[in-house]
PDB file of C-alpha atoms in Angstrom:
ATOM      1  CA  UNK A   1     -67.662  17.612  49.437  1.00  0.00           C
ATOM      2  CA  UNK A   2     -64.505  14.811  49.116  1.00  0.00           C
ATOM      3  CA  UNK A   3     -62.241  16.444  46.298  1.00  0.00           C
ATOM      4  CA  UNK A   4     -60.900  14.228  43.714  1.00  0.00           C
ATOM      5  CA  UNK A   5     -56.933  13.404  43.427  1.00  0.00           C
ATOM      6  CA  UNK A   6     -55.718  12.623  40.529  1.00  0.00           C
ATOM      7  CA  UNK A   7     -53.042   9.218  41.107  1.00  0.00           C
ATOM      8  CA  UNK A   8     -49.876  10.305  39.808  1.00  0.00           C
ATOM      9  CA  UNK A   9     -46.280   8.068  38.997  1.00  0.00           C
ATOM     10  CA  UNK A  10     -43.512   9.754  41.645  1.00  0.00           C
ATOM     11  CA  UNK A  11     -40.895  11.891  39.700  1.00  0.00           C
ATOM     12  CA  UNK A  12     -37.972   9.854  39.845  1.00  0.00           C
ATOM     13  CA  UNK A  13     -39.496   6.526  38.730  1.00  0.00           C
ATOM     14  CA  UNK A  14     -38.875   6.866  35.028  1.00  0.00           C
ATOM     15  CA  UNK A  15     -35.409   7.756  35.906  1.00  0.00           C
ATOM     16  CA  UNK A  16     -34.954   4.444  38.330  1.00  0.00           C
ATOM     17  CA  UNK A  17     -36.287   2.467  35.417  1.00  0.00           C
ATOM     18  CA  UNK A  18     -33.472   3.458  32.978  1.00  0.00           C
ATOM     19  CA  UNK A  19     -31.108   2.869  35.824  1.00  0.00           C
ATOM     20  CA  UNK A  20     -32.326  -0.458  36.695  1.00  0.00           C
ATOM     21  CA  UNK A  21     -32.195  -1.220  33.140  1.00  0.00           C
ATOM     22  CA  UNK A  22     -28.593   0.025  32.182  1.00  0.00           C
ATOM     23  CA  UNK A  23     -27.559  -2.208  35.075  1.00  0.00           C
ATOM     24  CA  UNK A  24     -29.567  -5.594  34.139  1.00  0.00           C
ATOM     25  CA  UNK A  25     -27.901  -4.467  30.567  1.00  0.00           C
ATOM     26  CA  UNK A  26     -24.478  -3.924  31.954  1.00  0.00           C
ATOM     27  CA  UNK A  27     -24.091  -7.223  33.581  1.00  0.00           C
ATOM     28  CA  UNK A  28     -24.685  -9.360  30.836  1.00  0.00           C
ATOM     29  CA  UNK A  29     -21.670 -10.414  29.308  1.00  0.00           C
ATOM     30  CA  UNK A  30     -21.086 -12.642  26.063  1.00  0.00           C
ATOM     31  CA  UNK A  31     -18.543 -15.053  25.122  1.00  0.00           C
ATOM     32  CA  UNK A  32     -17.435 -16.444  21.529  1.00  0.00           C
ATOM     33  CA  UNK A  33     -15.771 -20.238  21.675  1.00  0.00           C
ATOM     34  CA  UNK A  34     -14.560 -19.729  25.709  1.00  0.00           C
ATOM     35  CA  UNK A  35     -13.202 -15.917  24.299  1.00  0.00           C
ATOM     36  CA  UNK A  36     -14.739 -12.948  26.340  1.00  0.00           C
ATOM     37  CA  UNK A  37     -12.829 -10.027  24.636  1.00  0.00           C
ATOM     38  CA  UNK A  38     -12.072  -9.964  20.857  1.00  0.00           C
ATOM     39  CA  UNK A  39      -9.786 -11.838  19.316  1.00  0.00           C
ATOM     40  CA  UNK A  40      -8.066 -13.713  16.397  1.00  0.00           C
ATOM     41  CA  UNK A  41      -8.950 -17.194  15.375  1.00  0.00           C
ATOM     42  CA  UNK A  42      -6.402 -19.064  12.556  1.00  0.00           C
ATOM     43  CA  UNK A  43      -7.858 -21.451   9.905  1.00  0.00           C
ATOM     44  CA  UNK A  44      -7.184 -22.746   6.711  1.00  0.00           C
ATOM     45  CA  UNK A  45      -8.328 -23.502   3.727  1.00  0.00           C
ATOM     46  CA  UNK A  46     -11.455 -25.915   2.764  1.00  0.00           C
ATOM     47  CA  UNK A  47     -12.328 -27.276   6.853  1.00  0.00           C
ATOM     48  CA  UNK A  48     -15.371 -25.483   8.067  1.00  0.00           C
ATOM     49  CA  UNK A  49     -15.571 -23.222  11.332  1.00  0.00           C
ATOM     50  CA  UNK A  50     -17.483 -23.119  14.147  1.00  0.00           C
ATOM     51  CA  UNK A  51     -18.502 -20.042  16.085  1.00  0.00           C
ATOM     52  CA  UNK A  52     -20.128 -20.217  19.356  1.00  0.00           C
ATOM     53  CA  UNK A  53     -21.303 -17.525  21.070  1.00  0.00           C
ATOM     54  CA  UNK A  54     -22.525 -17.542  24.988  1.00  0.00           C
ATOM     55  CA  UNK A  55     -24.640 -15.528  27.206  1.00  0.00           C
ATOM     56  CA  UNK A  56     -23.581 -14.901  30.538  1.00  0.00           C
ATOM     57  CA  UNK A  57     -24.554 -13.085  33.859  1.00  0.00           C
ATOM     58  CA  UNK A  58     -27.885 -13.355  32.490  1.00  0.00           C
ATOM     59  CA  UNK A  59     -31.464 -13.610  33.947  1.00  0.00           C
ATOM     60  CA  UNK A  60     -34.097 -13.795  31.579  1.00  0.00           C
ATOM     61  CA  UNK A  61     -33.938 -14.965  27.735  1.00  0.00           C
ATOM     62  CA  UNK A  62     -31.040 -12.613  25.459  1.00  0.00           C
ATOM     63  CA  UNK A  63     -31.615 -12.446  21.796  1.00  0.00           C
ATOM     64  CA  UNK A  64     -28.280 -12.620  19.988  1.00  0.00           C
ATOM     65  CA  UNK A  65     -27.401 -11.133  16.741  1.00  0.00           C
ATOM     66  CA  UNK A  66     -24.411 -11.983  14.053  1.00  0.00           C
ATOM     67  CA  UNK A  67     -23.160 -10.038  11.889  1.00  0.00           C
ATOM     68  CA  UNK A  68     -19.943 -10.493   9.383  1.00  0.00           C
ATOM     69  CA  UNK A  69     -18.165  -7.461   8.576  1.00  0.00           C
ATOM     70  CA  UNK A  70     -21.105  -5.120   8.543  1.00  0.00           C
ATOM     71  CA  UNK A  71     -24.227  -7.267   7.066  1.00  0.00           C
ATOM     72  CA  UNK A  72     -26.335  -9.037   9.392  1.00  0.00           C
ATOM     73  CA  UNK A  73     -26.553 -12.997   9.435  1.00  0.00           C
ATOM     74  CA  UNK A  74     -29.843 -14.378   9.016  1.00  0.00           C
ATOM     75  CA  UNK A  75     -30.393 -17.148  11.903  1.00  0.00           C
ATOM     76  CA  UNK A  76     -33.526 -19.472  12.429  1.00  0.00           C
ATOM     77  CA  UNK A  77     -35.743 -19.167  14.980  1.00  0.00           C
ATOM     78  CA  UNK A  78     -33.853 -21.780  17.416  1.00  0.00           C
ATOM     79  CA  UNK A  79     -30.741 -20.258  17.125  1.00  0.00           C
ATOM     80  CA  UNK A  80     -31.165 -17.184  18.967  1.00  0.00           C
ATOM     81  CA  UNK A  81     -31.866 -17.124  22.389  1.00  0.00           C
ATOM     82  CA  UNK A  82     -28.519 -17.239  24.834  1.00  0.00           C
ATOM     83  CA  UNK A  83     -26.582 -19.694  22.690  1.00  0.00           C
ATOM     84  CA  UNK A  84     -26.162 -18.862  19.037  1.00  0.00           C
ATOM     85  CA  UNK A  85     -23.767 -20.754  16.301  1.00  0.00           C
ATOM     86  CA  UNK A  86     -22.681 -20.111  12.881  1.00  0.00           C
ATOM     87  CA  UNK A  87     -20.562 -21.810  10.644  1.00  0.00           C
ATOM     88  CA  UNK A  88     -18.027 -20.869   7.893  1.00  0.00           C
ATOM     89  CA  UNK A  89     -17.923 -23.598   5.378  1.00  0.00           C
ATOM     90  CA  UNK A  90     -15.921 -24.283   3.293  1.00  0.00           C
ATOM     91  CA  UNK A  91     -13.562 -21.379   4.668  1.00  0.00           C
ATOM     92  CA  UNK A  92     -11.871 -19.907   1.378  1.00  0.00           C
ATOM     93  CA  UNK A  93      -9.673 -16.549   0.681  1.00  0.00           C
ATOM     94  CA  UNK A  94     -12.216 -14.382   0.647  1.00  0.00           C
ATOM     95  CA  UNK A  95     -12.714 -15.069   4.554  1.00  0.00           C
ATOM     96  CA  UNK A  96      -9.275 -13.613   5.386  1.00  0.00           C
ATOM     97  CA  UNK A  97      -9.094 -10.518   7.227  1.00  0.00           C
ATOM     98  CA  UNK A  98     -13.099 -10.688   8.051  1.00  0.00           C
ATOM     99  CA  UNK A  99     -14.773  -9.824  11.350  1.00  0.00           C
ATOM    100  CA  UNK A 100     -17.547 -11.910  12.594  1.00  0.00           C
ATOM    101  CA  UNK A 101     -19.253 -10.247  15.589  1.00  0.00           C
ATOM    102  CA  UNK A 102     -21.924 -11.821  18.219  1.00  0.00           C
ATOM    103  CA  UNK A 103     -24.162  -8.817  19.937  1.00  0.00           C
ATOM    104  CA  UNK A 104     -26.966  -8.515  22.400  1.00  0.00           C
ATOM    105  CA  UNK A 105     -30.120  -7.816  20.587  1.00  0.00           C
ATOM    106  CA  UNK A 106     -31.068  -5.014  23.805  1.00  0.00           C
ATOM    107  CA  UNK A 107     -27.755  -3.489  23.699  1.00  0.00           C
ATOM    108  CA  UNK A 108     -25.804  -4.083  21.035  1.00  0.00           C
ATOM    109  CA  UNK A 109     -22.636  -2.382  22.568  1.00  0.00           C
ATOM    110  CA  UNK A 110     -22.182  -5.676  24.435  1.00  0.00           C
ATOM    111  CA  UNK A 111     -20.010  -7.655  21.705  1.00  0.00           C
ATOM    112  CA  UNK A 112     -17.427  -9.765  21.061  1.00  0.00           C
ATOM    113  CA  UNK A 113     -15.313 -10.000  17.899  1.00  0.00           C
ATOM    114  CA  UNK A 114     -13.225 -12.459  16.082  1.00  0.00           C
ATOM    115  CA  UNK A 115     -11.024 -12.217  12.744  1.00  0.00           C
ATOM    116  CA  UNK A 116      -9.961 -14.836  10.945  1.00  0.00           C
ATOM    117  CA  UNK A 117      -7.081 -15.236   9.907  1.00  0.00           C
ATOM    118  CA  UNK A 118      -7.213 -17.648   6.618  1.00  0.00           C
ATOM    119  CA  UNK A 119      -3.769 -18.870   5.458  1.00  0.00           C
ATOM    120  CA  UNK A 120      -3.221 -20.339   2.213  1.00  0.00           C
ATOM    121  CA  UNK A 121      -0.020 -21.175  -0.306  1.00  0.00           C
ATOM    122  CA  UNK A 122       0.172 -18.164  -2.980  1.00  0.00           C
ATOM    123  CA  UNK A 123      -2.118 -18.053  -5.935  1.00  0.00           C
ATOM    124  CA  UNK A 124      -1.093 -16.631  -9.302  1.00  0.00           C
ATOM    125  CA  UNK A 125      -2.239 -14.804 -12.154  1.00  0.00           C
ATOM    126  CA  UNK A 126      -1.759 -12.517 -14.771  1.00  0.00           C
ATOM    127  CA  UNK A 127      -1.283 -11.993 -18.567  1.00  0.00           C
ATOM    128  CA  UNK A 128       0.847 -14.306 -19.888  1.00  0.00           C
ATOM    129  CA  UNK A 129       1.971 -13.396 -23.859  1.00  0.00           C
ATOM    130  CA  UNK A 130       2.312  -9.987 -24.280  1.00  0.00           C
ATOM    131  CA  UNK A 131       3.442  -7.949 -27.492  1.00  0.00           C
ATOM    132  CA  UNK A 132       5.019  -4.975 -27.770  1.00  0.00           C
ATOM    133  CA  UNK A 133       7.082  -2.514 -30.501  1.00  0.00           C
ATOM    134  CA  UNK A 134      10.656  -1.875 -30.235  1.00  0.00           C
ATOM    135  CA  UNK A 135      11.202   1.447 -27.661  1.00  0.00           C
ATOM    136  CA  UNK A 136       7.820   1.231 -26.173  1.00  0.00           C
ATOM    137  CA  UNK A 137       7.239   0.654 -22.323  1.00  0.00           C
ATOM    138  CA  UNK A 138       5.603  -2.490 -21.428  1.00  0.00           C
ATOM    139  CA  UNK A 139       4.445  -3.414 -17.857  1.00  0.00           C
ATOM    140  CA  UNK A 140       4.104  -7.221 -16.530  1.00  0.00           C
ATOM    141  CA  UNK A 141       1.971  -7.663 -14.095  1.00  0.00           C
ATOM    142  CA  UNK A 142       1.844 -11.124 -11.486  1.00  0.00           C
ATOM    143  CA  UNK A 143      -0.912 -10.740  -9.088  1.00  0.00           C
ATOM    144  CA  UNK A 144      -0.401 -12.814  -6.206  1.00  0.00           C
ATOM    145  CA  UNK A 145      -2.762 -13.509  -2.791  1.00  0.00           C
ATOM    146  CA  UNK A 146      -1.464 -15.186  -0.320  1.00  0.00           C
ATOM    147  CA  UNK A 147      -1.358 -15.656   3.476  1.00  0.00           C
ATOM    148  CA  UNK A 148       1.455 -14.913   5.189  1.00  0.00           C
ATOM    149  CA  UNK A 149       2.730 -12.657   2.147  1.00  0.00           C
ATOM    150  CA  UNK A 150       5.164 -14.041   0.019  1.00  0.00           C
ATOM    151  CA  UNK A 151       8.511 -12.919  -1.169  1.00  0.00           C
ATOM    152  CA  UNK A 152       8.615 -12.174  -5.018  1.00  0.00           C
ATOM    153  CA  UNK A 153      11.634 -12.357  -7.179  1.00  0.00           C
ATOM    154  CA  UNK A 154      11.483 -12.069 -11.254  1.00  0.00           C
ATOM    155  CA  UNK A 155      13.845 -14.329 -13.496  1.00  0.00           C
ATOM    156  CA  UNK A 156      14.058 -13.918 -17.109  1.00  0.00           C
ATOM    157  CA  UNK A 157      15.054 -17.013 -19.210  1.00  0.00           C
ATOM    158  CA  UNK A 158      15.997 -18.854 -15.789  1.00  0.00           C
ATOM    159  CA  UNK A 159      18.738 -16.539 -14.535  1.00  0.00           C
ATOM    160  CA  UNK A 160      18.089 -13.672 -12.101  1.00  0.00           C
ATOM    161  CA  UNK A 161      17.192 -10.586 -13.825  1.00  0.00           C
ATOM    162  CA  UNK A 162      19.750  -8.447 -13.239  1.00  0.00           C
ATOM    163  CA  UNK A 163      17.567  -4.496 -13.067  1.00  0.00           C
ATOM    164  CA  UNK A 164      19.050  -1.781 -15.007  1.00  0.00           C
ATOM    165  CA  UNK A 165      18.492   1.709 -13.808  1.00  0.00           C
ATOM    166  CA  UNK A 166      16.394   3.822 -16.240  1.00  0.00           C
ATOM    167  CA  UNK A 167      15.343   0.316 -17.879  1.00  0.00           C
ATOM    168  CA  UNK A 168      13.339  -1.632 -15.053  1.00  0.00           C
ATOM    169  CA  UNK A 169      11.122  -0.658 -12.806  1.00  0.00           C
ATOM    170  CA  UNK A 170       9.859  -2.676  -9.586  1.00  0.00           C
ATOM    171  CA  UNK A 171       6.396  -2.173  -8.082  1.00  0.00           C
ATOM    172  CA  UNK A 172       5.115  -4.209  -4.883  1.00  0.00           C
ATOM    173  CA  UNK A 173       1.873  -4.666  -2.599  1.00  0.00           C
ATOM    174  CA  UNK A 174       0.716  -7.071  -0.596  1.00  0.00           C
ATOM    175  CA  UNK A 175      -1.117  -8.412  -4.064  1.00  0.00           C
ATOM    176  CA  UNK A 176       0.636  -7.396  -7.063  1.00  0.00           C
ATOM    177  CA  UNK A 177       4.134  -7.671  -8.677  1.00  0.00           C
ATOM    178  CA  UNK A 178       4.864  -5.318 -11.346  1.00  0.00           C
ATOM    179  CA  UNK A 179       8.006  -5.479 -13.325  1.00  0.00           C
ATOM    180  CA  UNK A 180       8.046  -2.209 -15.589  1.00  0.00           C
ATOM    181  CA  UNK A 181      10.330  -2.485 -18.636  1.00  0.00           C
ATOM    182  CA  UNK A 182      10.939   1.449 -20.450  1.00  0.00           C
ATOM    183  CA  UNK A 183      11.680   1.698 -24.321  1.00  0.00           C
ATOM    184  CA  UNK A 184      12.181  -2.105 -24.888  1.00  0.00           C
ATOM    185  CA  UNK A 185      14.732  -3.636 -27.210  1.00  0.00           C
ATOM    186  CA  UNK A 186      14.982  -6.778 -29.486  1.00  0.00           C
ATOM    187  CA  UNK A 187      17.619  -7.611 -26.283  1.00  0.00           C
ATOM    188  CA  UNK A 188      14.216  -7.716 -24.043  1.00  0.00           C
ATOM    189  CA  UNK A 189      12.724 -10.679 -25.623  1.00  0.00           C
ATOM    190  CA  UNK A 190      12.308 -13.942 -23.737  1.00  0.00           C
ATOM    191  CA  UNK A 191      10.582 -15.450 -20.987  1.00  0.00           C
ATOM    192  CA  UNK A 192      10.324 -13.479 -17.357  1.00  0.00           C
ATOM    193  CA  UNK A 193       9.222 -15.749 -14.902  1.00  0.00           C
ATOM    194  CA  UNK A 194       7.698 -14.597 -11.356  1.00  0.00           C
ATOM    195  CA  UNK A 195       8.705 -16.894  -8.660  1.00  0.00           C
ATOM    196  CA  UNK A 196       6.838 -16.559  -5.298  1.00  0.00           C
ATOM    197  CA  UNK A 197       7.584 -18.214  -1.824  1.00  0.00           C
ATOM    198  CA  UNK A 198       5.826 -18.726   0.929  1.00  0.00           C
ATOM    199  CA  UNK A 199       5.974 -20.777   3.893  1.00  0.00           C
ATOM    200  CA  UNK A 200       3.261 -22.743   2.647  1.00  0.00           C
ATOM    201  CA  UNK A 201       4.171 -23.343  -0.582  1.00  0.00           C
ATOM    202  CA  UNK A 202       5.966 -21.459  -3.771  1.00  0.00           C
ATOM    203  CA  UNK A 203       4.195 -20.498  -6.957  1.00  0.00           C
ATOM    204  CA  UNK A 204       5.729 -19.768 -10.390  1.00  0.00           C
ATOM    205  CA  UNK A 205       4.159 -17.853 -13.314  1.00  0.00           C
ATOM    206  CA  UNK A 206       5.727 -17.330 -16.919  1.00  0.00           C
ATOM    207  CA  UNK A 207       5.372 -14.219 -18.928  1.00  0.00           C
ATOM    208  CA  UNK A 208       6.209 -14.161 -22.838  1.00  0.00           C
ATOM    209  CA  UNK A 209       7.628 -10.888 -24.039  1.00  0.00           C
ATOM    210  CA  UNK A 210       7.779 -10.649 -27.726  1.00  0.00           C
ATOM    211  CA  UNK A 211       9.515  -7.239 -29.118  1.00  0.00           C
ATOM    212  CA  UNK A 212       8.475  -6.294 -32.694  1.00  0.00           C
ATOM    213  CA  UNK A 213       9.991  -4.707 -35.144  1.00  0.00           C
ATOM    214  CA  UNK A 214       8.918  -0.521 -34.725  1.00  0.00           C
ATOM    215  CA  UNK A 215       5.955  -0.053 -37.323  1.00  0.00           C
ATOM    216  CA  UNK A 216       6.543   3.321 -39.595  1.00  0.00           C
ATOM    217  CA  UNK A 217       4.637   5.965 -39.362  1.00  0.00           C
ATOM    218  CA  UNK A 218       3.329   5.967 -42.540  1.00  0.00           C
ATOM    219  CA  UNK A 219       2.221   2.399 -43.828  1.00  0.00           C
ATOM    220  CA  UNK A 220       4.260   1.406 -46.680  1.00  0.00           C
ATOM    221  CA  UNK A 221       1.016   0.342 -48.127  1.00  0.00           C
ATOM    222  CA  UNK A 222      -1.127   2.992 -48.192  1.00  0.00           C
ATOM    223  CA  UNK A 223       2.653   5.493 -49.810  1.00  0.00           C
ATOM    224  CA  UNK A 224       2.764   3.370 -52.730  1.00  0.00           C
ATOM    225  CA  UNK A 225      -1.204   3.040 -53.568  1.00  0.00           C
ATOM    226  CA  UNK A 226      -1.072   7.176 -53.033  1.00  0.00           C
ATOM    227  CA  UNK A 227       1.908   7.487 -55.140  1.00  0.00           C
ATOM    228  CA  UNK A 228      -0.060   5.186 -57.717  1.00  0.00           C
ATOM    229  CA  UNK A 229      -3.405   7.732 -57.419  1.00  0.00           C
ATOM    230  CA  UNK A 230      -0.956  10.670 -58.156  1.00  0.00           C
ATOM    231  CA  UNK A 231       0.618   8.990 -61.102  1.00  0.00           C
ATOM    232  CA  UNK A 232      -2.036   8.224 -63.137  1.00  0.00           C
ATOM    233  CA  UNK A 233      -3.840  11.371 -62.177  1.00  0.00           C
ATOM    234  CA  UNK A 234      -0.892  13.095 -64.130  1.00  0.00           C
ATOM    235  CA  UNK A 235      -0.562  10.958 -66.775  1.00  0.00           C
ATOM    236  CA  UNK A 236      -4.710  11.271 -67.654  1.00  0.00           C
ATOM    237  CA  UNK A 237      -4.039  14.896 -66.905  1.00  0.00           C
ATOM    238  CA  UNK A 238      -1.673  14.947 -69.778  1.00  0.00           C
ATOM    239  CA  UNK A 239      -4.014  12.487 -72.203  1.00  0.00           C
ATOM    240  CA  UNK A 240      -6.867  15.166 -71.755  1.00  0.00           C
ATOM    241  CA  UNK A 241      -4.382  17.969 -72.855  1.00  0.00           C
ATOM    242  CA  UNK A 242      -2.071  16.721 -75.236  1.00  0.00           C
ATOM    243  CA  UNK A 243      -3.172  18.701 -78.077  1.00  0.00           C
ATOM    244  CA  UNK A 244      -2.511  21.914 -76.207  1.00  0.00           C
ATOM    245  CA  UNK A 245       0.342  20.314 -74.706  1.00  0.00           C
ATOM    246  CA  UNK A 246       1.760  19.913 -78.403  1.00  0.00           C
ATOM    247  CA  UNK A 247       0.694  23.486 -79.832  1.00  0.00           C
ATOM    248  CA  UNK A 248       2.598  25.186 -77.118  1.00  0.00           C
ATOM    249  CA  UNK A 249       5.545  23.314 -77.794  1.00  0.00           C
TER     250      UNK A 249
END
């Protein structure tokens, strides 16, 4: 009697099928606008930008992804397959300093990267009347973006503020300005001006300190109405007990 063999796959063949797919994998390379290895791409504000991304060493159909920072970028159906293009439009300040990445859909460790760089003249804000009581600290604040960073200076009444130690205070990032004023006096009143320059343009923004006069601790107001409650409590007091008031005496 013929026995019956069973047909069976030969040991190493799983292990030649991940090898000949690591190497189909490894071969493929990808390209963003002519770039093969990351890199930084300058723009400015308003024009749109283009980002093309390539297959190469490749031969059967890729899937591409996109992604900006870490979120995925939803493409349509034709835009996927070796050759795959976004666009950033308009390009504005929140673009600056974000990564756009192109990967293989199969292997997504194949990549290439690109930052943009967005520059743009400096852009001000902050509060611009601000109140205070005589020896209180007060704290004006001029937020500025701007790419390349700007230098800041403050004026006050348009002359250089000249910083006195124990009086002002300067605090500085790449975004805020902070001039820090300690116990103010009626001498601190006026107009403080930031002034920031760029290469691309400067940018001004006036603050209004007004210093008023220091408020007592106890409203004058509400001392005289309680002096008034106390009065007449005495003088009804004495009313209701004149007549014993009188015997004594």
């Amino acid at each position: 009697m013929a026995q019956r063999r069973s047909l069976a796959l030969p040991c190493g063949a799983p292990v030649l099928a991940i090898s000949f797919l690591a190497c189909v994998a490894t071969g493929v390379e990808l390209s963003v606008n002519n770039h093969a290895a990351d890199f930084t791409l300058s723009a400015e504000l308003g024009p749109p930008i283009s980002l093309s991304c390539h297959v190469h060493n490749s031969s059967q159909a890729e899937e591409l992804l996109w992604y900006r920072g870490d979120g995925q970028v939803g493409l349509k159906d034709g835009n996927k397959v070796n050759i795959s293009n976004i666009c950033i439009s308009p390009v504005n300040e929140s673009d600056n300093g974000v990564t756009f990445t192109c990967r293989l859909a199969r292997d997504k460790s194949v990549q290439v990267s690109v930052i943009l760089d967005v520059q743009f003249p400096p852009r001000l804000s902050g509060e611009e009347t601000l109140h205070v009581e005589e020896d209180k600290d007060v704290t004006l604040t001029c937020n500025s973006k701007s790419n390349p960073q700007a230098q800041t200076t403050w004026y006050k009444d348009n002359h250089s503020l000249t910083l006195q130690q124990n009086h002002h205070e300067l605090y500085q990032t790449s975004e805020v300005f902070r001039l820090s004023i300690r116990k103010v006096q009626k001498s601190d009143n006026g107009t403080y001006t930031c002034v920031v320059e760029s290469p691309l343009g400067n940018g001004t923004r006036d603050f209004h300190l007004i210093v008023e006069d220091k408020k007592p601790i106890f409203p004058k107001e509400a001392v005289i109405a309680a002096v008034v409650v106390v009065t007449i409590t005495i003088v009804f007091g004495i009313v209701a007990r004149k007549d014993r008031i009188f015997k004594v005496w």
